[in-house]
Amino acid sequence: MKGKAVILAGGSGGLGAAVAEALAARGAVPVIGCLSNRGRAGQLAETLLRKYGVHAPVVVGNVLEASIRQRLIDEARQAGDLYALVPLAGSPARIPIESATEADILESMRTNFVGPVLLARDFVAAVGEQDASIVFLSTMQGVGVFPGSTVYAAPKAALIHTARILAKQWRIRVNVVAPGVNNAGMAEESVRSGKYDSFVEKRIIPRFGRPEDVARAILFFLEPDNYVTGQVLTVDGGLSLKM
């Protein structure tokens, strides 16, 4: 992975930080995209420089904007060999379908589906025919059926189906990681509140997921010359099998 630039859109949070560190440890150059938390993204970049000697560019803005998508690609090209994209940006959209408005549903679709797909399209146009990889981030709710998750899960399920289409349509590898209940990212607040304690107490899952669990799955798909494409790797301790 040495010298390969990997775009991490939404890469300054807990999951993004774990992926960025795993990449930097392998000599890759993460390009950290964040919506607004420049301070957190800057701290992560400083950590990567101090620990691994990797200069990770930071791009602030919404990937729904074409100019931000282009900046991420331009920074990656300048930072190293443009190689991979991992769109981590998303919104938990914790709104029951019974009370959701049209605006709620459209906003979830824009954030959880449209932004990542447009960024993937622009990335492929930039990378051309060379070896490259895209790893979308879905959720176990996009794989299993969980009541009350429609507004969030539907766009994430659409992302999975789109990834399979693109893996067949494009020459580069396109895969998906679907995390479960993790002590990072959008589930962190729910885990901290005790909402999911019964899953561990009843031994439905052995423990809550960690950012490193998801990072390992993503890194598997990003390995150069990987032979896997069009696949979904669910990282949830088996929860979606038992619910």
XYZ file of C-alpha atoms in Angstrom:
243
model
C 0.000 0.000 0.000
C 3.046 2.293 0.237
C 2.451 5.600 -1.525
C -1.138 4.789 -2.494
C -3.639 7.586 -1.824
C -6.986 6.559 -0.349
C -9.882 9.014 -0.101
C -11.752 8.707 3.202
C -14.855 10.878 2.853
C -16.222 11.352 6.373
C -12.937 9.987 7.613
C -12.344 12.031 10.756
C -14.685 10.136 13.125
C -14.073 6.966 15.109
C -14.366 4.529 12.217
C -12.558 6.868 9.862
C -9.697 7.358 12.297
C -9.260 3.584 12.659
C -9.186 3.125 8.883
C -6.799 6.068 8.452
C -4.377 4.637 11.023
C -4.515 1.177 9.480
C -3.735 2.672 6.080
C -0.934 4.902 7.358
C 0.639 1.938 9.160
C 0.873 0.239 5.755
C 2.443 3.286 4.116
C -0.699 4.486 2.344
C -1.755 8.139 2.385
C -5.281 8.792 3.691
C -7.035 11.876 2.339
C -9.340 12.898 5.181
C -12.662 14.405 4.213
C -14.977 15.866 6.837
C -18.252 17.758 6.704
C -17.395 20.497 9.203
C -15.210 19.260 12.105
C -11.923 20.661 10.843
C -10.395 20.499 14.318
C -10.945 16.756 14.714
C -9.730 16.073 11.179
C -6.643 18.184 11.794
C -5.853 16.301 15.007
C -6.100 13.009 13.148
C -3.758 14.290 10.444
C -1.265 15.360 13.136
C -1.456 11.911 14.728
C -0.738 10.195 11.421
C 2.241 12.458 10.805
C 3.646 11.914 14.299
C 3.159 8.146 14.428
C 3.729 7.116 10.821
C 5.373 10.060 9.061
C 2.414 10.290 6.676
C 1.195 13.694 5.494
C -2.594 13.273 5.262
C -4.435 16.118 3.487
C -7.707 17.382 4.971
C -10.684 18.519 2.871
C -13.672 20.141 4.568
C -17.079 20.149 2.889
C -20.074 18.152 1.736
C -19.477 15.498 -0.937
C -22.865 16.379 -2.424
C -21.046 19.422 -3.822
C -19.123 18.731 -7.028
C -16.336 21.120 -6.008
C -15.671 19.178 -2.797
C -15.588 15.866 -4.652
C -13.062 17.338 -7.066
C -10.933 18.699 -4.229
C -10.771 15.259 -2.614
C -9.625 13.741 -5.906
C -7.108 16.525 -6.577
C -5.618 16.245 -3.070
C -5.330 12.478 -3.458
C -3.538 12.853 -6.789
C -1.064 15.268 -5.251
C -0.558 13.108 -2.154
C 0.296 9.858 -3.921
C -0.890 7.258 -6.398
C -4.678 7.665 -6.635
C -5.854 4.192 -5.694
C -8.951 3.849 -3.532
C -12.120 5.424 -2.192
C -13.910 4.681 1.070
C -17.006 6.887 1.529
C -17.652 6.854 5.285
C -20.005 9.831 5.387
C -23.561 9.161 6.495
C -26.457 10.092 8.756
C -28.199 7.806 11.317
C -31.649 9.126 10.274
C -33.333 7.851 13.446
C -36.854 8.801 12.380
C -39.733 6.294 12.349
C -41.412 5.955 8.976
C -44.730 6.694 10.688
C -43.636 10.268 11.437
C -41.023 10.857 8.731
C -41.604 13.706 6.322
C -40.706 13.763 2.653
C -37.776 15.995 3.566
C -36.535 13.474 6.169
C -36.539 10.629 3.664
C -34.923 12.663 0.907
C -32.214 13.967 3.254
C -31.313 10.434 4.342
C -31.181 9.337 0.717
C -28.964 12.288 -0.231
C -26.521 11.736 2.630
C -26.429 7.935 2.816
C -26.722 7.112 -0.891
C -26.464 9.981 -3.379
C -23.264 11.542 -1.975
C -21.249 8.289 -1.864
C -22.426 7.191 -5.314
C -21.621 10.526 -6.975
C -18.194 10.506 -5.349
C -17.611 6.959 -6.620
C -18.605 8.007 -10.132
C -16.183 10.944 -10.097
C -13.426 8.801 -8.597
C -13.736 6.204 -11.359
C -13.630 8.910 -14.019
C -10.388 10.179 -12.459
C -8.666 6.846 -11.868
C -9.284 5.466 -15.356
C -8.270 1.903 -16.187
C -5.627 1.404 -13.504
C -6.002 -0.990 -10.575
C -8.267 0.641 -8.005
C -10.771 -0.163 -5.294
C -13.957 1.296 -3.828
C -15.370 0.170 -0.492
C -18.810 1.497 0.394
C -19.972 1.541 4.009
C -23.483 0.199 4.505
C -24.950 -1.280 7.721
C -26.277 -4.571 9.054
C -29.694 -2.882 8.767
C -29.166 -2.832 5.020
C -28.595 -6.613 5.101
C -31.034 -7.832 7.781
C -34.596 -6.725 8.448
C -34.859 -4.534 11.554
C -38.237 -2.933 12.356
C -38.116 0.840 12.656
C -35.085 1.282 10.417
C -36.731 2.198 7.101
C -35.512 5.791 6.723
C -31.902 4.809 7.425
C -31.766 1.247 6.093
C -33.418 1.780 2.710
C -30.673 4.083 1.312
C -28.002 1.804 2.779
C -29.610 -1.236 1.149
C -29.714 0.680 -2.133
C -25.984 1.287 -1.721
C -25.372 -2.466 -1.541
C -27.309 -3.166 -4.727
C -25.621 -0.256 -6.480
C -22.189 -1.571 -5.488
C -22.981 -4.907 -7.140
C -24.132 -3.150 -10.305
C -21.003 -1.001 -10.413
C -18.734 -3.990 -9.748
C -20.217 -5.595 -12.861
C -20.218 -2.376 -14.889
C -16.769 -1.022 -13.991
C -13.382 -2.680 -14.280
C -12.259 -1.679 -10.792
C -13.209 -3.585 -7.618
C -16.303 -2.388 -5.754
C -17.262 -3.956 -2.418
C -19.262 -3.140 0.709
C -18.645 -3.425 4.449
C -21.786 -3.540 6.600
C -20.991 -2.859 10.274
C -23.203 -3.828 13.198
C -23.369 -2.394 16.719
C -20.033 -0.629 17.186
C -18.406 1.462 19.875
C -17.777 4.112 17.234
C -19.565 5.891 14.457
C -23.315 6.349 14.412
C -24.035 3.512 16.878
C -21.663 4.783 19.559
C -24.251 6.982 21.290
C -26.784 4.130 21.408
C -24.197 1.717 22.809
C -23.218 4.216 25.501
C -26.867 4.669 26.499
C -27.269 0.938 27.161
C -29.778 0.477 24.347
C -28.002 -2.636 23.078
C -26.772 -4.132 26.365
C -29.240 -7.017 26.099
C -27.493 -8.268 22.941
C -24.365 -8.979 24.974
C -26.175 -10.044 28.165
C -28.205 -12.630 26.237
C -25.098 -13.682 24.292
C -26.655 -12.812 20.959
C -23.264 -11.263 20.180
C -20.025 -11.890 22.107
C -19.225 -8.165 22.467
C -19.837 -4.828 20.831
C -17.876 -4.113 17.687
C -14.770 -1.965 17.695
C -13.562 0.469 15.036
C -10.646 -1.851 14.358
C -13.050 -4.668 13.400
C -14.493 -2.541 10.613
C -11.074 -1.214 9.588
C -9.745 -4.766 9.130
C -12.661 -5.607 6.862
C -12.139 -2.472 4.776
C -8.395 -3.085 4.514
C -9.063 -6.619 3.260
C -10.970 -5.206 0.285
C -8.324 -2.532 -0.292
C -5.357 -4.908 -0.537
C -3.690 -4.492 -3.934
C -4.445 -7.285 -6.396
C -7.408 -8.420 -4.284
C -9.483 -10.998 -6.160
C -12.839 -10.046 -4.599
C -15.438 -7.693 -6.061
C -19.190 -7.149 -5.841
C -19.374 -8.582 -2.323
C -20.766 -7.523 1.064
C -18.894 -8.287 4.289
C -21.149 -7.937 7.341
C -19.161 -7.135 10.493
C -21.755 -7.500 13.259
C -20.787 -10.463 15.412
C -23.606 -12.470 13.807
C -26.358 -10.147 15.043
C -28.168 -9.912 11.711
C -28.361 -13.725 11.616
C -30.102 -13.928 14.974
C -32.629 -11.088 14.874
